[in-house]
PDB file of C-alpha atoms in Angstrom:
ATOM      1  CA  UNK A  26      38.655  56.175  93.647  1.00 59.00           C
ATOM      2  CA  UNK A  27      40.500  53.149  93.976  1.00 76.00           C
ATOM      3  CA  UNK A  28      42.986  52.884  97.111  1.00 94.00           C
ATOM      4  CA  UNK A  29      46.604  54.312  96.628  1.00 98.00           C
ATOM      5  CA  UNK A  30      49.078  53.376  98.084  1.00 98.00           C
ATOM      6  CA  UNK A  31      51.336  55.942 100.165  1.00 98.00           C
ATOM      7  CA  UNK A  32      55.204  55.644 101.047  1.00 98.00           C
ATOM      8  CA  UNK A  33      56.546  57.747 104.216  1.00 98.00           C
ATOM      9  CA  UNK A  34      60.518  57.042 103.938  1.00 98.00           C
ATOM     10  CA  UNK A  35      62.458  57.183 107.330  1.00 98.00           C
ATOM     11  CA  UNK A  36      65.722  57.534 105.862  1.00 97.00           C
ATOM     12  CA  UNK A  37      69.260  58.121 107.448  1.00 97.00           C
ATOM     13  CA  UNK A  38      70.170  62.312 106.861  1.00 97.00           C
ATOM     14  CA  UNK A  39      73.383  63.460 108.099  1.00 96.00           C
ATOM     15  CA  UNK A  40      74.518  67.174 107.902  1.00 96.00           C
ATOM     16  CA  UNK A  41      76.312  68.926 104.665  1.00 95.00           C
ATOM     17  CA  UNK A  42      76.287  64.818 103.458  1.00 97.00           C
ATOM     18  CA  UNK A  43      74.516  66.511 100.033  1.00 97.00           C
ATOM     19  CA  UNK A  44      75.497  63.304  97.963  1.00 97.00           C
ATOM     20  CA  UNK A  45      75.400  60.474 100.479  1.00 97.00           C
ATOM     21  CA  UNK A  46      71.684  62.030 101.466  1.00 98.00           C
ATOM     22  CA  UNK A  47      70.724  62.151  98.093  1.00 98.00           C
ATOM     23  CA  UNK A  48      71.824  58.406  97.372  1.00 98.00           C
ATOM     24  CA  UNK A  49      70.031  57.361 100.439  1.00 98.00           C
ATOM     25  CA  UNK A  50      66.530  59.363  99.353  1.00 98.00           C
ATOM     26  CA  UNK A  51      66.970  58.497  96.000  1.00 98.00           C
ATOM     27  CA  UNK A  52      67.025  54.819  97.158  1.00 98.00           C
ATOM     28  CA  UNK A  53      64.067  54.768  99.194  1.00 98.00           C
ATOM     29  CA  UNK A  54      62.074  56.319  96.844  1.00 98.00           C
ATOM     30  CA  UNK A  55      62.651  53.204  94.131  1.00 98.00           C
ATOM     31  CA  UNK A  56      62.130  51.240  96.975  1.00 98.00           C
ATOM     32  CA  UNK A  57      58.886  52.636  98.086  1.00 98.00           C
ATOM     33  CA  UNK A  58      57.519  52.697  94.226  1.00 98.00           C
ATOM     34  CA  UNK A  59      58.412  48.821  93.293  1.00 98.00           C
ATOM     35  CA  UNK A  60      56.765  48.272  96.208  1.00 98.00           C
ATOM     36  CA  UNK A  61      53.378  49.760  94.175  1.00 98.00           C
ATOM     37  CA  UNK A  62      53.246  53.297  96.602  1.00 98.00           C
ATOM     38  CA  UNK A  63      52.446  56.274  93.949  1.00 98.00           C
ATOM     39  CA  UNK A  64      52.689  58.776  96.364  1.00 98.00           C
ATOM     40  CA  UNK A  65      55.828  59.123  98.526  1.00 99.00           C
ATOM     41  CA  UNK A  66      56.627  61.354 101.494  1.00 98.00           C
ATOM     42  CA  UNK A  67      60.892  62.123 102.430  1.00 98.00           C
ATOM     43  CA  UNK A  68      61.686  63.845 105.113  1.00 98.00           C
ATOM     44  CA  UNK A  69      62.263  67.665 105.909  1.00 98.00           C
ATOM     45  CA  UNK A  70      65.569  69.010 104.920  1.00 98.00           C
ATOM     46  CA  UNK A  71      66.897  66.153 103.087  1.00 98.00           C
ATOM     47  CA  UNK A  72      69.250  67.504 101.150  1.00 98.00           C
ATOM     48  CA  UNK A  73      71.372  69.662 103.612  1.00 98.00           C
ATOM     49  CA  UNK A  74      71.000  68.187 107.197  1.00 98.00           C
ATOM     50  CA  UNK A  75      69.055  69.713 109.742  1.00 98.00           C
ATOM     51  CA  UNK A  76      71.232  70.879 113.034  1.00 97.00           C
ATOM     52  CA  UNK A  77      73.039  73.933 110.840  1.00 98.00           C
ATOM     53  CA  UNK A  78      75.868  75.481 113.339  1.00 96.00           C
ATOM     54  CA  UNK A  79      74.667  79.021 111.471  1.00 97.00           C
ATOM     55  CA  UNK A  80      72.725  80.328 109.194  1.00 97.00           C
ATOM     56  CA  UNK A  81      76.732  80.872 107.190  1.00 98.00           C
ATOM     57  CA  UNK A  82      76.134  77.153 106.971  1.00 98.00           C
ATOM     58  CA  UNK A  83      72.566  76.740 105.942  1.00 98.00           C
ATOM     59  CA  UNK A  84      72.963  79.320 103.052  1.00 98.00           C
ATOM     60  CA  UNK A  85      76.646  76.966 101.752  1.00 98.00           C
ATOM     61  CA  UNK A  86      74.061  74.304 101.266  1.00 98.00           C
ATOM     62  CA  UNK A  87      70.902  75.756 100.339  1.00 98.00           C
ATOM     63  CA  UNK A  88      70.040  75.412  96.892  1.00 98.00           C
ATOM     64  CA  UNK A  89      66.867  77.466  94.406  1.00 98.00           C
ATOM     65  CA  UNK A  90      64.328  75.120  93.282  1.00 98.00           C
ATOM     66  CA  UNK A  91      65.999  74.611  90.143  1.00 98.00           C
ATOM     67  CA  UNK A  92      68.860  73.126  91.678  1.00 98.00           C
ATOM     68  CA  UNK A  93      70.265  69.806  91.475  1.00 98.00           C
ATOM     69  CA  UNK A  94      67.963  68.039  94.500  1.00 98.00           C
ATOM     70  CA  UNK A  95      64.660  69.092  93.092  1.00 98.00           C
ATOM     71  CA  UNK A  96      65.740  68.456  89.213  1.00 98.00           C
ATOM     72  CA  UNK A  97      66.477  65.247  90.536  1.00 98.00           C
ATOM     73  CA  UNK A  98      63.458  64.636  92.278  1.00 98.00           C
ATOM     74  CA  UNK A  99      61.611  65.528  89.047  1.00 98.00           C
ATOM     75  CA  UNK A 100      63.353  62.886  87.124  1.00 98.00           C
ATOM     76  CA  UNK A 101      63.015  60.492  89.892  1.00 98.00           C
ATOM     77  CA  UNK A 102      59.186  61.135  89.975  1.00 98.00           C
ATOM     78  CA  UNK A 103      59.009  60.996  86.176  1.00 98.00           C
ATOM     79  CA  UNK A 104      60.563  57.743  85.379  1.00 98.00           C
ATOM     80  CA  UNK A 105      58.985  56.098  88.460  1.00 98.00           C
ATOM     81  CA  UNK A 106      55.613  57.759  88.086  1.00 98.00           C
ATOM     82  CA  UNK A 107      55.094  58.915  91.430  1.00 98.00           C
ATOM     83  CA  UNK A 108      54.204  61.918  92.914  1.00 98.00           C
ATOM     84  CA  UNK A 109      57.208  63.016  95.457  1.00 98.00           C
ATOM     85  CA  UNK A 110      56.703  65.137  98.012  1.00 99.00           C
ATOM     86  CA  UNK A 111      60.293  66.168 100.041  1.00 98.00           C
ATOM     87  CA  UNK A 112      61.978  69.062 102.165  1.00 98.00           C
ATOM     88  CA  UNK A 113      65.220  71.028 101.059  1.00 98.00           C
ATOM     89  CA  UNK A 114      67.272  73.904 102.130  1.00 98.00           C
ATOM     90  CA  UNK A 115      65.618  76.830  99.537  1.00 98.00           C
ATOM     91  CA  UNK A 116      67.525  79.782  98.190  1.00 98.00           C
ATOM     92  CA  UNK A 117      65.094  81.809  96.898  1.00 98.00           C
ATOM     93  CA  UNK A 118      64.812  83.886  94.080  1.00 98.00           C
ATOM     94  CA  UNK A 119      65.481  87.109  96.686  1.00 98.00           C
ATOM     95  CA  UNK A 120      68.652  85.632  98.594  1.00 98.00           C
ATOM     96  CA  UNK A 121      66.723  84.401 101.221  1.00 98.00           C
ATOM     97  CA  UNK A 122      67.350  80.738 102.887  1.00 98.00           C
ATOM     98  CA  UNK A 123      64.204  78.766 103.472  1.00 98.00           C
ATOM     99  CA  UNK A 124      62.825  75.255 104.891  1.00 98.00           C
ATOM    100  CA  UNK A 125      60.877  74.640 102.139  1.00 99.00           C
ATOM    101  CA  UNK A 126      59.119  71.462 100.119  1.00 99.00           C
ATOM    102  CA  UNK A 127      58.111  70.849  97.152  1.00 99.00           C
ATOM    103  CA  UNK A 128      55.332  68.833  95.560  1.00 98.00           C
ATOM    104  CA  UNK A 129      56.810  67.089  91.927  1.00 98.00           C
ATOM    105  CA  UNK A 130      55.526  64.590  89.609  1.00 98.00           C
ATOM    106  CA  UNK A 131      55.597  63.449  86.051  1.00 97.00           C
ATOM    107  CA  UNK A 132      54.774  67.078  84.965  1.00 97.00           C
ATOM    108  CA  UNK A 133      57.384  69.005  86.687  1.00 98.00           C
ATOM    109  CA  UNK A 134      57.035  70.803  90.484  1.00 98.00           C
ATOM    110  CA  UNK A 135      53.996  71.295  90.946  1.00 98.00           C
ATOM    111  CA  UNK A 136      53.865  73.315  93.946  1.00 98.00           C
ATOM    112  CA  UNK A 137      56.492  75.061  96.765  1.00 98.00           C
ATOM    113  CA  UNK A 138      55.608  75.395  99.950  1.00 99.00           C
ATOM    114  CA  UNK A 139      58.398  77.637 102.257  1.00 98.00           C
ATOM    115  CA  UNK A 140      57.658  76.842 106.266  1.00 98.00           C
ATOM    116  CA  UNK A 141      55.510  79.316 108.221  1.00 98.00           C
ATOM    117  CA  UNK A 142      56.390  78.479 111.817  1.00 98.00           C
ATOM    118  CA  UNK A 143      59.906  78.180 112.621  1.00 98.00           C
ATOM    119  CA  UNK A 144      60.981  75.712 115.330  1.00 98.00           C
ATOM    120  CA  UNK A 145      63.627  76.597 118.021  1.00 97.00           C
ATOM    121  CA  UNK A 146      67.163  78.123 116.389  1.00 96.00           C
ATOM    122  CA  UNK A 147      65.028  77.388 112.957  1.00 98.00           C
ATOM    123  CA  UNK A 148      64.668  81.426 113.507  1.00 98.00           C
ATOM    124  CA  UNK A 149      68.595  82.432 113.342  1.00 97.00           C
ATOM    125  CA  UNK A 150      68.823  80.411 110.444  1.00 97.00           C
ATOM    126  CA  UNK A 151      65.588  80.752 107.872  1.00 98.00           C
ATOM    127  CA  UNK A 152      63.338  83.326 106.747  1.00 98.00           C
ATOM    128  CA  UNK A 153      59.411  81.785 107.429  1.00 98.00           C
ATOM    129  CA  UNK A 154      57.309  81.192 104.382  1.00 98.00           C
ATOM    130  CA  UNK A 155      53.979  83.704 104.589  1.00 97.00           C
ATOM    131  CA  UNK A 156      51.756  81.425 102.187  1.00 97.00           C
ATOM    132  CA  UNK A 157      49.183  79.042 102.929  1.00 97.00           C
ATOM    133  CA  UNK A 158      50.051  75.380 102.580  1.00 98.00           C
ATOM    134  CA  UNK A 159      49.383  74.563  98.712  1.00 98.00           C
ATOM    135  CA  UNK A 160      46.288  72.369  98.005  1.00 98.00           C
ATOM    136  CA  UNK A 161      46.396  70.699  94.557  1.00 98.00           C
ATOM    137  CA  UNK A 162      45.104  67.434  92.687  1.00 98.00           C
ATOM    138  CA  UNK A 163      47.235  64.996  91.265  1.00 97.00           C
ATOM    139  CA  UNK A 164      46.718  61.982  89.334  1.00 96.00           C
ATOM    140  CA  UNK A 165      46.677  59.717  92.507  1.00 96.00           C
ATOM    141  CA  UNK A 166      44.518  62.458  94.893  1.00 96.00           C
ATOM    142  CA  UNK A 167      44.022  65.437  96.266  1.00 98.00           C
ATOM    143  CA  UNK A 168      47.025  66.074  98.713  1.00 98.00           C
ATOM    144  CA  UNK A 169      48.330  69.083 100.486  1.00 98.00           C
ATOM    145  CA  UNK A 170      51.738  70.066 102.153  1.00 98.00           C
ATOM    146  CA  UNK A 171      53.216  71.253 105.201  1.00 98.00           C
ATOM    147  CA  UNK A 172      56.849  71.144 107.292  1.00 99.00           C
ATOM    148  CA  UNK A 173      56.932  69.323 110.727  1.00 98.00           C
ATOM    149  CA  UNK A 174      56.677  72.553 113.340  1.00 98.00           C
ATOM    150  CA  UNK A 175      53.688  73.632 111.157  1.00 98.00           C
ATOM    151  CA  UNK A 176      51.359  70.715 112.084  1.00 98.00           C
ATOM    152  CA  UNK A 177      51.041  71.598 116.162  1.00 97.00           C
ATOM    153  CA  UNK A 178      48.686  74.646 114.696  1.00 97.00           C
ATOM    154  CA  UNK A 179      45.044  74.004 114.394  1.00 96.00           C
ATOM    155  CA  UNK A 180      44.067  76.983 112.525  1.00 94.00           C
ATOM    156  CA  UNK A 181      47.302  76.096 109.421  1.00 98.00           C
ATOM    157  CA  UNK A 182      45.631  72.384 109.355  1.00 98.00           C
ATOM    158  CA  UNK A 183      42.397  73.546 108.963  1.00 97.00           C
ATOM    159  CA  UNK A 184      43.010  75.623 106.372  1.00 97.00           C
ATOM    160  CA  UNK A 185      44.107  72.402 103.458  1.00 98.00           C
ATOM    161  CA  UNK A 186      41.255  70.205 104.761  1.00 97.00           C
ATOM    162  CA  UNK A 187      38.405  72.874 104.363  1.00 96.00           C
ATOM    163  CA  UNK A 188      40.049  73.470 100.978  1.00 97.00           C
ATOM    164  CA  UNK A 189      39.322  69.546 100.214  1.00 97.00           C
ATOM    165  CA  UNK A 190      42.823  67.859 100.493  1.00 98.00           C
ATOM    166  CA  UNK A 191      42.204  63.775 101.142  1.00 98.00           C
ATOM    167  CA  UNK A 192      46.157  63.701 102.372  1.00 98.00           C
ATOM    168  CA  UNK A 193      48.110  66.177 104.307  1.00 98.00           C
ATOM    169  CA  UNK A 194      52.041  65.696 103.264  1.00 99.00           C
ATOM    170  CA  UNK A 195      54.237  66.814 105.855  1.00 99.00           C
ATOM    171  CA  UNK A 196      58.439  66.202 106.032  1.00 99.00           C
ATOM    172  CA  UNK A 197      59.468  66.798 109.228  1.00 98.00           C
ATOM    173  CA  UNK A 198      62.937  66.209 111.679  1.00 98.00           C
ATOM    174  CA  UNK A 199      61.296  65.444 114.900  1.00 97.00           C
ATOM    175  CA  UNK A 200      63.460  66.058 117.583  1.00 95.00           C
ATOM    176  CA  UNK A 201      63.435  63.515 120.550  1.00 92.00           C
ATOM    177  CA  UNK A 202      62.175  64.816 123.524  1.00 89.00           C
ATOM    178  CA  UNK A 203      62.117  63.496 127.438  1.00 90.00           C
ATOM    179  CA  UNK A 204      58.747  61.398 127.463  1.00 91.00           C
ATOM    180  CA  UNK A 205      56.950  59.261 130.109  1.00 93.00           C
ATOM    181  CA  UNK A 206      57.722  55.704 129.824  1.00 90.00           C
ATOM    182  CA  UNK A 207      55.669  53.573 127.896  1.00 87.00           C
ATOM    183  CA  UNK A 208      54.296  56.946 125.961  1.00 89.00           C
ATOM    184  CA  UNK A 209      53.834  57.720 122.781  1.00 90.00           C
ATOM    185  CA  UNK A 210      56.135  60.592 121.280  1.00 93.00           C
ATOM    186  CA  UNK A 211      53.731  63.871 121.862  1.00 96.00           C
ATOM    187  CA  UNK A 212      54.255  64.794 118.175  1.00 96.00           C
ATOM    188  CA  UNK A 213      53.140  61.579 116.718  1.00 97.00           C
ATOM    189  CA  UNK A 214      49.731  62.433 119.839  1.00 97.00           C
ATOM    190  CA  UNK A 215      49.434  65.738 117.686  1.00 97.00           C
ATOM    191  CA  UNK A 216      49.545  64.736 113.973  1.00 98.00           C
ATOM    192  CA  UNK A 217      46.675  62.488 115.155  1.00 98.00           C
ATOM    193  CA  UNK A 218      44.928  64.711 116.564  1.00 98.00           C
ATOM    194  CA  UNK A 219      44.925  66.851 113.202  1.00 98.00           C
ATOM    195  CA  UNK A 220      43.919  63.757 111.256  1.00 98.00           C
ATOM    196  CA  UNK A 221      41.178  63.215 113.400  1.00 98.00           C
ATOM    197  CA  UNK A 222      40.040  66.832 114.256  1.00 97.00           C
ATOM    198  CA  UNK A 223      39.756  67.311 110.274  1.00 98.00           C
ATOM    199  CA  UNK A 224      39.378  63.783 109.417  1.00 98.00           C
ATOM    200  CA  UNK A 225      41.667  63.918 106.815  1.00 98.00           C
ATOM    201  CA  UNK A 226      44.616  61.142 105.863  1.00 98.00           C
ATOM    202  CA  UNK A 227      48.297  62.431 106.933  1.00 98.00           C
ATOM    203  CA  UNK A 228      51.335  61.441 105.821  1.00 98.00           C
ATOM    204  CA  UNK A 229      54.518  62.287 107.986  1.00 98.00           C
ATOM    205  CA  UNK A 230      57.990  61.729 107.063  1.00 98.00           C
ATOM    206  CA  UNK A 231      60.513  61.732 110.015  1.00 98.00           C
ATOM    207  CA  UNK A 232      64.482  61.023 110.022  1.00 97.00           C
ATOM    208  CA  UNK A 233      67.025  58.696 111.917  1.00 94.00           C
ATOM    209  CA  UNK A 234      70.429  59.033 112.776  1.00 85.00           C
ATOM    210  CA  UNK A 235      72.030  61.256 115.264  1.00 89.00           C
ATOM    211  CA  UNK A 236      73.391  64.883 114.183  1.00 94.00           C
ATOM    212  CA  UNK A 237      75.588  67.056 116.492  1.00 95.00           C
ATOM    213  CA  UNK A 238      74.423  65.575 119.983  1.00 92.00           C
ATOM    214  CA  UNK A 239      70.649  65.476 118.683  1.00 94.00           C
ATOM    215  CA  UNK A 240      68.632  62.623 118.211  1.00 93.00           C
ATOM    216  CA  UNK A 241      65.202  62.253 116.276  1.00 94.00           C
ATOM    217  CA  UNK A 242      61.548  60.533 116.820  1.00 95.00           C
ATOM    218  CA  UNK A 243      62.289  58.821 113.945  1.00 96.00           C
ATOM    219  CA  UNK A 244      58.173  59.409 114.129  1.00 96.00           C
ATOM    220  CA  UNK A 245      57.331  58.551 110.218  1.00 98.00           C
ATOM    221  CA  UNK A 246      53.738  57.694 110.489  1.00 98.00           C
ATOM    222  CA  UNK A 247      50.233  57.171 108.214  1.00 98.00           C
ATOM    223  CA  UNK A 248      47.019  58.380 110.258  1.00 98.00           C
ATOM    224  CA  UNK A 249      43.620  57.647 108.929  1.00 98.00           C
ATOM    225  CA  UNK A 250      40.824  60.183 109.175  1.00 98.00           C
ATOM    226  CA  UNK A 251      40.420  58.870 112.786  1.00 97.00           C
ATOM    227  CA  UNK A 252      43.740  59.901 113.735  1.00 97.00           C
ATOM    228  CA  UNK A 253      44.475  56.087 113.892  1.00 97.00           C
ATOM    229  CA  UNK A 254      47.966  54.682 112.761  1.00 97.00           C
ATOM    230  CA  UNK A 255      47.939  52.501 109.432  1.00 97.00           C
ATOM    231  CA  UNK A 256      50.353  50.649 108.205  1.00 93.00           C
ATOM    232  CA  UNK A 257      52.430  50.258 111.701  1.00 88.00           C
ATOM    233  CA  UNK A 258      55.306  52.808 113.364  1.00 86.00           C
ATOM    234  CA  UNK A 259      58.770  53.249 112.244  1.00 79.00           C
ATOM    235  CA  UNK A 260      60.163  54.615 116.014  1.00 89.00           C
ATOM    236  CA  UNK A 261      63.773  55.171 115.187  1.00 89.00           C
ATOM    237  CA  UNK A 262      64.078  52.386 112.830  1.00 91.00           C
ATOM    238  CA  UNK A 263      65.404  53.445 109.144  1.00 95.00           C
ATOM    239  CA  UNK A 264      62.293  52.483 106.993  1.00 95.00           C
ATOM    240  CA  UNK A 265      59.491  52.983 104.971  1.00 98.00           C
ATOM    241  CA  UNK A 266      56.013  52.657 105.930  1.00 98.00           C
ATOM    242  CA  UNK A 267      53.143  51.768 103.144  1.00 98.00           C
ATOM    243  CA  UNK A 268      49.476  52.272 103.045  1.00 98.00           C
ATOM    244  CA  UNK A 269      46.872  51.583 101.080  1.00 98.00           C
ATOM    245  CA  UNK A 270      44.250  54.546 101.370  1.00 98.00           C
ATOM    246  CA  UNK A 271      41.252  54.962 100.256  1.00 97.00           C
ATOM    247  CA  UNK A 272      41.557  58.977  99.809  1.00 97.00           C
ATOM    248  CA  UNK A 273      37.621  59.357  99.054  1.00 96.00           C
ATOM    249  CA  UNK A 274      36.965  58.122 102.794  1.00 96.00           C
ATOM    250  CA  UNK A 275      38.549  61.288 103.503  1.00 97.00           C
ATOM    251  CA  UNK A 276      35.782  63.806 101.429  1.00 95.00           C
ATOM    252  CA  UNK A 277      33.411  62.487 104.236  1.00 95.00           C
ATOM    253  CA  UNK A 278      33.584  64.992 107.562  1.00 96.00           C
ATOM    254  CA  UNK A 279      30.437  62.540 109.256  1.00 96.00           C
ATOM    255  CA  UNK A 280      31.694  61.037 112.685  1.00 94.00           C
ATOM    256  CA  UNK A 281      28.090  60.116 113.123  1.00 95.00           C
ATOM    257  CA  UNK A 282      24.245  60.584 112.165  1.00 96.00           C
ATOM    258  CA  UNK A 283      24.679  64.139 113.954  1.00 97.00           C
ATOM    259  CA  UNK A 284      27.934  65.748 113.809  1.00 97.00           C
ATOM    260  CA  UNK A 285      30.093  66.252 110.927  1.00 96.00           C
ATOM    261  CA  UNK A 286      33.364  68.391 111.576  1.00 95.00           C
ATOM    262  CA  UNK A 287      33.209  70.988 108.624  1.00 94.00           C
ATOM    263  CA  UNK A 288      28.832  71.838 109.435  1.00 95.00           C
ATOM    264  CA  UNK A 289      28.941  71.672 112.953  1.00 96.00           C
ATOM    265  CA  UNK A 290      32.039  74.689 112.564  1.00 94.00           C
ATOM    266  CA  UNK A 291      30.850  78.082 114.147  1.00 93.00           C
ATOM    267  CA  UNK A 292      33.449  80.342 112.176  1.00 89.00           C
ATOM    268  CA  UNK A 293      30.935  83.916 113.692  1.00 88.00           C
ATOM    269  CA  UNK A 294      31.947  82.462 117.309  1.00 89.00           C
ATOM    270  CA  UNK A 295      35.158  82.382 116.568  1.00 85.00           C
ATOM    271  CA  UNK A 296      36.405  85.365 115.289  1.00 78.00           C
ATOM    272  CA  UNK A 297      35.620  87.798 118.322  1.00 75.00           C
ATOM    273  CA  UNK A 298      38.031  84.790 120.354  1.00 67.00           C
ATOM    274  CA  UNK A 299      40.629  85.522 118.040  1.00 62.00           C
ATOM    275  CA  UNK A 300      40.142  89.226 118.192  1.00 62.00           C
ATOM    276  CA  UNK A 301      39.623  90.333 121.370  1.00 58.00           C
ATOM    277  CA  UNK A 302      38.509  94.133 121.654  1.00 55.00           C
ATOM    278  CA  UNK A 303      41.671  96.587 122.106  1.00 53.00           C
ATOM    279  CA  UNK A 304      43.870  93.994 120.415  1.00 51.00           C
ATOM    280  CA  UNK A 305      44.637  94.325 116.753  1.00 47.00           C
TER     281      UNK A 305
END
């Protein structure tokens, strides 16, 4: 395969803001695709906001998959040819509010992912998604997706890049957090350390713009199969970072002659960890 070129768009998101939020994705994803990217990466929650003051609030702006953001994404994806890969406040089919994103291209959405581990007051507010992060191939690669709080688990990475996914999608709203001077954010530390643990390519999608007393990372970043950084940082800068990836380098698990990260694996030693004796 040729190299493709990725988009991660750090855009501007501001709470209940449905049509300024939508202008300002919809923007950076024409951006991102005259600029040649075919796949493109927007942030978690990017049609509602993120810092909900209840889950009364969440549910006034959560919309089904059939709503107006993802029908627009569709047509967005469709008349740029891209594949588009965002978050949104779900109502699902049962009544239920979810942090959810979708995967949507030229043919339609192509897959739903709902978030499985629920960050901070994330819990008052959504029900958690109980599926495995979708895996599927598209015209441009084989890419998977997942929702910010959902990358800091090694066992919910694993589980796309043994199923053969070249690039790991993931929106997120990284909250900033106290760091050491001079350091690098600790999330941006842990999304490499996925990359590099599964050597796989990861695409994150952070947010700018202070909401209700919190700020963000503003984190977007590309990260090879070495965990490396390609295509520079965005730190709290609205912008989009490109890449051009070569998504086959990403089929190959070798770090050396010896060791390759899938065969070396010991699931049989694993499992008794996981299951101690007298816990269920």
């Amino acid at each position: 395969m040729t190299a493709v070129r990725v988009a991660c768009c750090q855009v501007r998101i501001a709470i209940g803001d449905v049509n300024g939020n939508a202008d300002r994705v919809w923007r950076a994803v024409e951006a991102a695709a005259s600029a040649g990217a075919r796949i493109v990466v927007v942030p978690e929650l990017a049609n509602s906001g993120y810092v909900f003051t209840d889950a009364a609030e969440a549910r006034s702006l959560a919309e089904p998959v059939d709503g107006p953001t993802v029908t627009g994404w569709v047509d967005l994806a469709r008349r740029l040819d891209v594949v588009l890969v965002g978050g949104f406040c779900e109502l699902d089919p049962d009544g239920q509010v979810r942090n959810s994103a979708v995967v949507v291209d030229a043919g339609g959405v192509r897959a739903l992912y709902r978030k499985a581990h629920l960050w901070d007051r994330e819990k008052l507010v959504f029900t958690p998604g109980d599926a495995p992060p979708p895996v599927l191939d598209t015209a441009y690669g084989r890419i998977a997706v997942m929702i910010c709080y959902d990358l800091e688990f090694a066992e919910w990475t694993r589980l796309p890049a043994v199923r053969g996914a070249q690039l790991l999608c993931a929106p997120v709203n990284w909250p900033s957090l106290p760091r050491p001077d001079g350091e690098r954010p600790s999330e941006i530390i842990r999304a490499q350390a996925a990359a590099a643990t599964n050597r796989m390519y990861i695409a994150v999608a952070d947010r700018v713009g202070d909401e209700r007393r919190v700020e963000w990372v503003g984190g977007t970043v590309i990260l090879d199969p070495d965990g490396w950084p390609v295509g520079g940082l965005a730190l709290g800068r609205e912008m989009t970072v490109l890449a051009d990836l070569d998504l086959d380098a990403a089929l190959d698990k070798r770090i050396n002659e010896h060791n390759d990260v899938h065969a070396d694996r010991r699931p049989e030693l694993y499992a008794p960890i996981y299951r101690p004796q007298g816990i269920s």
